[in-house]
Coordinates of C-alpha atoms in Angstrom, one line a residue:
X1 CA 54.2 121.8 78.8
X2 CA 54.6 118.0 79.1
X3 CA 58.1 118.3 77.8
X4 CA 58.9 120.9 80.5
X5 CA 57.4 118.7 83.2
X6 CA 59.7 115.9 81.9
X7 CA 62.8 118.0 81.7
X8 CA 62.6 119.7 85.1
X9 CA 63.1 116.5 87.2
X10 CA 66.1 115.7 85.2
X11 CA 67.5 119.1 85.7
X12 CA 67.0 118.9 89.5
X13 CA 68.6 115.4 89.5
X14 CA 71.6 116.7 87.6
X15 CA 72.0 119.7 89.9
X16 CA 71.7 117.4 93.0
X17 CA 74.3 115.0 91.7
X18 CA 76.6 117.9 90.9
X19 CA 76.3 119.3 94.4
X20 CA 76.9 115.8 95.9
X21 CA 80.0 115.4 93.7
X22 CA 81.3 118.7 94.9
X23 CA 80.8 117.8 98.5
X24 CA 82.5 114.4 98.0
X25 CA 85.5 116.0 96.3
X26 CA 85.8 118.5 99.1
X27 CA 85.7 115.7 101.7
X28 CA 88.3 113.7 99.8
X29 CA 90.6 116.7 99.5
X30 CA 90.2 117.4 103.2
X31 CA 90.9 113.9 104.5
X32 CA 93.0 112.2 101.9
X33 CA 96.3 113.0 103.7
X34 CA 95.3 111.4 107.0
X35 CA 94.0 108.4 105.0
X36 CA 97.4 108.0 103.3
X37 CA 99.2 108.4 106.6
X38 CA 97.0 105.8 108.3
X39 CA 97.6 103.4 105.3
X40 CA 101.3 103.6 105.9
X41 CA 101.0 103.3 109.6
X42 CA 98.2 100.7 109.9
X43 CA 98.1 98.9 106.6
X44 CA 94.5 99.8 105.6
X45 CA 94.2 101.0 102.0
X46 CA 93.5 104.7 101.8
X47 CA 90.9 104.1 99.2
X48 CA 88.9 101.8 101.5
X49 CA 89.2 104.1 104.5
X50 CA 88.0 107.1 102.5
X51 CA 85.2 105.2 100.8
X52 CA 84.0 103.9 104.2
X53 CA 84.2 107.4 105.7
X54 CA 82.3 108.9 102.7
X55 CA 79.6 106.2 102.9
X56 CA 79.2 106.1 106.7
X57 CA 79.3 109.8 107.3
X58 CA 77.6 111.0 104.1
X59 CA 80.8 113.0 103.3
X60 CA 80.8 114.4 106.8
X61 CA 77.2 115.6 106.8
X62 CA 75.7 112.9 109.0
X63 CA 74.5 113.7 112.5
X64 CA 77.1 111.4 114.0
X65 CA 79.9 113.0 112.1
X66 CA 78.8 116.6 112.9
X67 CA 77.9 116.1 116.6
X68 CA 80.4 113.4 117.6
X69 CA 83.2 113.5 115.0
X70 CA 82.5 109.8 114.4
X71 CA 82.9 109.3 110.7
X72 CA 82.8 105.5 110.7
X73 CA 79.8 104.7 112.8
X74 CA 81.9 102.9 115.5
X75 CA 79.8 102.0 118.5
X76 CA 80.9 102.2 122.1
X77 CA 81.4 98.5 122.8
X78 CA 82.2 97.2 126.3
X79 CA 85.6 98.8 126.8
X80 CA 84.9 102.4 125.7
X81 CA 85.4 104.9 128.5
X82 CA 85.4 108.1 126.4
X83 CA 82.6 110.5 125.5
X84 CA 79.4 108.9 124.2
X85 CA 76.7 109.9 121.7
X86 CA 73.3 108.2 121.7
X87 CA 71.0 107.9 118.7
X88 CA 68.6 105.3 117.3
X89 CA 70.2 103.0 114.8
X90 CA 69.7 99.2 114.8
X91 CA 69.5 98.1 118.5
X92 CA 66.3 96.8 120.0
X93 CA 65.2 96.2 123.6
X94 CA 63.8 92.9 125.0
X95 CA 60.4 93.8 123.7
X96 CA 61.6 94.4 120.2
X97 CA 61.4 98.2 120.3
X98 CA 64.0 100.3 118.6
X99 CA 66.3 101.8 121.3
X100 CA 69.1 104.3 121.2
X101 CA 72.6 103.0 120.4
X102 CA 75.8 104.2 122.0
X103 CA 78.4 105.6 119.6
X104 CA 81.9 106.8 120.4
X105 CA 82.5 110.5 120.4
X106 CA 85.8 112.0 119.4
X107 CA 87.7 115.3 119.7
X108 CA 88.0 115.7 116.0
X109 CA 87.6 113.9 112.7
X110 CA 91.2 112.9 112.5
X111 CA 91.0 111.1 115.8
X112 CA 88.1 109.1 114.3
X113 CA 90.3 108.1 111.3
X114 CA 92.9 106.8 113.7
X115 CA 90.3 105.0 115.9
X116 CA 88.9 103.3 112.8
X117 CA 92.4 101.8 112.1
X118 CA 92.7 100.5 115.7
X119 CA 89.2 99.2 115.7
X120 CA 90.1 96.9 112.8
X121 CA 93.6 96.2 114.2
X122 CA 92.5 95.4 117.7
X123 CA 94.2 92.1 118.8
X124 CA 91.0 91.0 120.4
X125 CA 89.3 91.1 117.0
X126 CA 92.1 89.4 115.1
X127 CA 90.0 86.3 114.4
X128 CA 87.4 88.6 112.8
X129 CA 89.4 91.2 110.9
X130 CA 93.0 89.8 111.0
X131 CA 92.8 88.2 107.5
X132 CA 92.2 91.6 105.9
X133 CA 95.8 92.6 106.7
X134 CA 97.0 89.6 104.8
X135 CA 95.4 90.8 101.6
X136 CA 97.3 92.7 99.0
X137 CA 97.1 96.4 100.2
X138 CA 96.2 97.6 96.7
X139 CA 93.4 95.1 96.2
X140 CA 90.5 97.3 97.3
X141 CA 87.9 94.9 95.9
X142 CA 89.0 92.1 98.1
X143 CA 89.1 94.5 101.1
X144 CA 85.6 95.6 100.3
X145 CA 84.2 92.1 100.2
X146 CA 86.4 91.1 103.2
X147 CA 84.8 93.8 105.4
X148 CA 81.4 92.4 104.5
X149 CA 82.5 88.9 105.2
X150 CA 83.9 90.0 108.6
X151 CA 80.5 91.5 109.5
X152 CA 81.6 95.1 109.5
X153 CA 78.3 96.0 107.8
X154 CA 74.9 94.2 107.5
X155 CA 74.0 95.7 104.1
X156 CA 74.5 93.0 101.5
X157 CA 75.4 95.7 98.9
X158 CA 78.1 97.2 101.2
X159 CA 81.1 95.9 99.1
X160 CA 79.5 97.2 95.8
X161 CA 78.8 100.6 97.4
X162 CA 82.5 100.9 98.5
X163 CA 83.8 99.8 95.1
X164 CA 81.5 102.2 93.3
X165 CA 82.7 105.2 95.4
X166 CA 86.4 104.2 94.9
X167 CA 86.0 103.8 91.2
X168 CA 83.8 106.9 90.7
X169 CA 86.3 109.2 92.5
X170 CA 89.5 107.2 91.5
X171 CA 90.4 106.7 95.2
X172 CA 92.6 103.6 94.3
X173 CA 95.2 106.1 93.0
X174 CA 95.8 107.1 96.7
X175 CA 96.9 103.5 97.5
X176 CA 100.0 104.1 95.4
X177 CA 101.0 107.4 97.0
X178 CA 103.2 107.7 100.0
X179 CA 103.0 110.6 102.5
X180 CA 106.4 111.8 101.3
X181 CA 105.0 112.3 97.8
X182 CA 102.1 114.5 98.9
X183 CA 102.2 118.0 97.6
X184 CA 103.9 120.4 100.0
X185 CA 101.6 122.7 101.8
X186 CA 98.6 120.5 101.3
X187 CA 98.8 118.3 104.4
X188 CA 96.9 120.3 107.1
X189 CA 95.2 117.1 108.4
X190 CA 98.3 114.9 108.4
X191 CA 99.1 115.3 112.1
X192 CA 96.5 117.6 113.6
X193 CA 95.2 115.2 116.3
X194 CA 94.9 117.9 119.1
X195 CA 94.6 116.8 122.7
X196 CA 94.1 113.1 123.2
X197 CA 93.8 110.7 126.1
X198 CA 96.2 107.9 127.0
X199 CA 95.7 106.0 130.2
X200 CA 93.3 108.8 131.3
X201 CA 96.1 111.4 130.9
X202 CA 95.9 114.3 128.4
X203 CA 98.6 114.3 125.8
X204 CA 99.4 115.6 122.3
X205 CA 101.5 114.3 119.4
X206 CA 104.4 116.5 118.5
X207 CA 104.3 118.0 115.0
X208 CA 107.4 118.2 112.8
X209 CA 110.1 120.4 114.4
X210 CA 108.0 121.3 117.4
X211 CA 109.5 122.2 120.7
X212 CA 107.9 122.0 124.2
X213 CA 107.6 125.8 124.2
X214 CA 105.7 125.7 120.9
X215 CA 103.4 123.0 122.2
X216 CA 102.8 124.9 125.4
X217 CA 101.6 127.9 123.4
X218 CA 99.5 125.7 121.1
X219 CA 97.6 124.0 124.0
X220 CA 97.8 126.8 126.5
X221 CA 99.8 125.0 129.3
X222 CA 102.9 126.0 131.3
X223 CA 106.0 124.7 129.6
X224 CA 107.5 123.9 133.0
X225 CA 104.7 121.3 133.4
X226 CA 105.6 119.6 130.1
X227 CA 109.2 119.3 131.3
X228 CA 108.0 117.9 134.6
X229 CA 105.6 115.3 133.2
X230 CA 107.9 114.0 130.4
X231 CA 111.2 112.6 131.8
X232 CA 112.9 112.6 128.4
X233 CA 112.2 116.3 127.7
X234 CA 114.8 118.5 129.4
X235 CA 114.6 121.9 127.6
X236 CA 111.8 124.2 126.4
X237 CA 113.7 124.5 123.1
X238 CA 114.3 120.8 122.6
X239 CA 113.4 119.7 119.0
X240 CA 110.9 116.8 119.5
X241 CA 110.6 113.8 117.3
X242 CA 107.6 114.0 115.0
X243 CA 104.6 112.1 116.4
X244 CA 106.3 111.6 119.8
X245 CA 103.9 111.7 122.8
X246 CA 104.0 114.8 125.0
X247 CA 102.0 114.6 128.3
X248 CA 100.1 117.6 129.6
X249 CA 99.3 116.0 132.9
X250 CA 101.2 113.7 135.3
X251 CA 101.3 110.2 134.0
X252 CA 99.7 107.4 136.1
X253 CA 101.4 105.1 138.6
X254 CA 100.2 102.1 136.7
X255 CA 98.4 101.1 133.5
X256 CA 94.6 101.2 133.8
X257 CA 93.6 99.0 130.9
X258 CA 93.5 95.1 130.9
X259 CA 97.0 94.7 129.5
X260 CA 99.5 93.7 132.2
X261 CA 102.8 93.3 130.4
X262 CA 104.8 94.8 127.6
X263 CA 107.4 92.8 125.7
X264 CA 110.4 94.9 124.8
X265 CA 111.0 95.4 121.1
X266 CA 114.1 96.6 119.3
X267 CA 114.9 100.3 119.9
X268 CA 112.6 100.6 123.0
X269 CA 113.7 102.0 126.3
X270 CA 112.1 102.4 129.7
X271 CA 111.3 106.0 128.7
X272 CA 109.6 105.1 125.4
X273 CA 107.6 102.4 127.2
X274 CA 106.6 104.9 129.9
X275 CA 105.4 107.3 127.1
X276 CA 103.7 104.5 125.3
X277 CA 101.4 103.6 128.2
X278 CA 101.2 106.8 130.1
X279 CA 102.9 105.3 133.2
X280 CA 105.5 107.2 135.3
X281 CA 109.0 105.9 134.5
X282 CA 110.1 105.6 138.1
X283 CA 107.1 103.5 138.8
X284 CA 108.0 101.2 135.9
X285 CA 111.6 100.9 137.3
X286 CA 110.3 100.1 140.8
X287 CA 107.6 97.6 139.7
X288 CA 110.1 95.7 137.7
X289 CA 113.0 95.9 140.3
X290 CA 115.4 97.6 137.9
X291 CA 117.9 100.2 138.7
X292 CA 117.2 103.7 137.3
X293 CA 119.0 104.3 134.0
X294 CA 119.2 100.6 133.1
X295 CA 117.5 99.3 130.0
X296 CA 115.8 95.9 129.5
X297 CA 116.9 93.5 126.8
X298 CA 114.8 92.8 123.7
X299 CA 112.0 90.3 124.4
X300 CA 111.9 90.9 128.1
X301 CA 108.6 91.3 129.9
X302 CA 107.9 94.7 131.6
X303 CA 105.1 94.7 134.1
X304 CA 102.7 97.7 133.7
X305 CA 100.4 97.4 136.7
X306 CA 100.0 95.5 140.0
X307 CA 102.6 94.4 142.6
X308 CA 106.3 94.3 142.0
X309 CA 107.7 91.3 140.0
X310 CA 109.1 88.5 142.1
X311 CA 112.8 88.2 142.3
X312 CA 113.0 85.4 139.8
X313 CA 111.1 87.4 137.1
X314 CA 113.3 90.5 137.0
X315 CA 113.8 91.5 133.4
X316 CA 117.3 90.9 132.0
X317 CA 119.3 94.0 131.0
X318 CA 120.7 94.8 127.6
X319 CA 124.2 94.5 129.2
X320 CA 123.4 90.9 130.2
X321 CA 122.4 89.7 126.8
X322 CA 124.9 89.3 123.9
X323 CA 124.1 91.3 120.8
X324 CA 122.2 89.4 118.1
X325 CA 124.2 87.7 115.4
X326 CA 124.1 89.0 111.9
X327 CA 123.8 85.5 110.5
X328 CA 120.4 84.7 109.1
X329 CA 118.1 83.0 111.7
X330 CA 114.6 81.8 111.1
X331 CA 112.5 82.7 114.1
X332 CA 109.1 80.9 114.7
X333 CA 106.1 83.2 114.8
X334 CA 105.1 84.0 118.4
X335 CA 101.9 82.6 119.7
X336 CA 99.1 85.1 119.4
X337 CA 96.7 83.7 121.9
X338 CA 98.0 86.1 124.5
X339 CA 96.7 89.5 123.6
X340 CA 99.4 91.1 125.8
X341 CA 102.1 90.2 123.3
X342 CA 100.9 92.4 120.6
X343 CA 98.2 94.6 122.1
X344 CA 99.2 98.2 122.5
X345 CA 96.0 99.9 123.6
X346 CA 96.1 103.7 123.3
X347 CA 93.8 106.6 123.5
X348 CA 90.8 104.8 124.9
X349 CA 91.5 101.8 122.6
X350 CA 93.4 103.9 120.1
X351 CA 96.9 102.7 119.4
X352 CA 99.3 105.0 117.8
X353 CA 102.6 103.2 117.7
X354 CA 106.0 104.8 118.0
X355 CA 107.4 106.6 114.9
X356 CA 108.8 104.2 112.4
X357 CA 112.4 103.4 112.9
X358 CA 115.0 105.3 110.9
X359 CA 115.7 103.4 107.7
X360 CA 119.0 101.5 108.1
X361 CA 122.0 103.1 106.5
X362 CA 123.2 100.8 103.6
X363 CA 126.6 99.3 104.0
X364 CA 129.3 101.6 102.7
X365 CA 131.6 100.1 100.0
X366 CA 134.9 99.2 101.5
X367 CA 138.2 100.7 100.3
X368 CA 140.3 98.7 97.9
X369 CA 142.7 96.6 100.0
X370 CA 146.4 97.3 99.9
X371 CA 148.0 94.8 97.6
X372 CA 150.9 94.5 100.0
X373 CA 148.6 92.9 102.6
X374 CA 146.6 89.7 102.6
X375 CA 143.1 90.4 101.3
X376 CA 140.5 90.0 104.0
X377 CA 137.0 88.8 103.0
X378 CA 134.5 91.7 103.1
X379 CA 132.0 91.3 105.9
X380 CA 128.5 92.4 104.9
X381 CA 125.9 93.3 107.5
X382 CA 122.5 92.0 106.7
X383 CA 119.5 94.1 108.0
X384 CA 116.3 92.4 109.1
X385 CA 112.8 93.5 110.1
X386 CA 110.6 91.4 112.4
X387 CA 106.9 91.6 111.4
X388 CA 104.6 93.1 114.0
X389 CA 100.9 93.7 114.2
X390 CA 99.6 95.8 111.3
X391 CA 102.7 95.4 109.1
X392 CA 102.3 95.0 105.4
X393 CA 104.8 94.5 102.6
X394 CA 103.8 98.0 101.4
X395 CA 104.6 99.9 104.7
X396 CA 107.7 97.8 105.4
X397 CA 109.1 98.6 101.9
X398 CA 108.3 102.3 102.4
X399 CA 110.0 102.2 105.8
X400 CA 113.3 100.9 104.4
X401 CA 113.3 102.7 101.1
X402 CA 112.9 99.7 98.9
X403 CA 110.2 98.4 96.5
X404 CA 107.8 95.6 97.4
X405 CA 109.2 93.5 94.6
X406 CA 112.7 94.0 95.9
X407 CA 111.5 93.0 99.4
X408 CA 109.9 89.8 98.0
X409 CA 112.9 89.0 95.9
X410 CA 115.3 89.3 98.8
X411 CA 113.1 86.9 100.9
X412 CA 112.2 84.5 98.0
X413 CA 108.5 85.2 98.6
X414 CA 106.0 83.9 96.1
X415 CA 103.0 85.7 97.6
X416 CA 102.2 88.9 99.6
X417 CA 101.4 87.0 102.8
X418 CA 103.4 87.7 105.9
X419 CA 102.9 86.6 109.5
X420 CA 103.6 87.9 113.0
X421 CA 107.2 87.3 114.1
X422 CA 108.4 86.6 110.5
X423 CA 112.0 87.9 110.0
X424 CA 112.4 89.7 106.7
X425 CA 115.6 90.7 105.1
X426 CA 115.5 94.4 104.2
X427 CA 119.1 94.9 102.9
X428 CA 121.9 92.8 101.7

């Protein structure tokens, strides 16, 4: 009898652990793809993101996860204008009594995973979390202790808890996988963000090979409205770029957040800037005193809200600026005191940047010169990438189809540290 009394608790403990393991494995299977996608986009190791989600949400079983789709325990903060969920946590009133805390509420779990990235990448929190993005992206232990150092959690055992989850479920293997290597047919969560808000305007992210007609059926809107609200979409059957923003309501006349200016980056147009901030394109043209159809030069400042720019601050056009030289040029890192330079607030403080640029086409070998003519020296075009917020050696190397070691070798780098504005050679 005594032996039975001793064995029964062990049996229940075993069954409980087995059930927990099954729940954890199911959660990992469900959200690993979005974690990998966010790793490539934002630079946060997939192992860390999943471990935090598992711990904070109890594998999706917490009240906050079930009722508010908040899998990371992110509180409202001063700038959150979205839906809210209140519950007692660790906030006290002036009399020392436990009071309800305000937590962000999301449309779905995937939106929560994206918001977690932008919470850590917020330019206003750079002094607090910025150093994390200079760590080696596969060093989950330094990331775990770095989060504790930054004050993400108050539990002194938080790093050990994350590391234990990562090593128990071998999540570190996900840090070495790219989204292109995922098994086909097993990526249902990779781009299922549903309807989101940008600048208080409803929008969706286009899935691979989607058309306006398909999106209209998916979200139950009139396809004619999609064509009306998105200036760059001209046909119901137009194949849209994956992850491009498609507005379901009229965009605003001005940007409603604190950011006042956008600095033009390579490949951006007035239309892409309009889509980025949810501001009507004709209003951007008018506010910046530019003729419709003209495109601003790289580095120019585009005003997003307020009065028209004065005559001496009209952005220069691409046609007015000579094309950049292919010769190597060392550019100083831009000052980061001004959050406008790098901030790209999105989805109620959720920032989903434009789709990564198409990897550059490597130079084609030239034909053997005719021996009857004077040989001309072959001119090689060197490709560069300018480091922006959230970039890591890992996601830059994936973007251009090279290895991290090759990237470091081309730039004579001795460490994995990069800084904003740094110009990296990505092909020779």
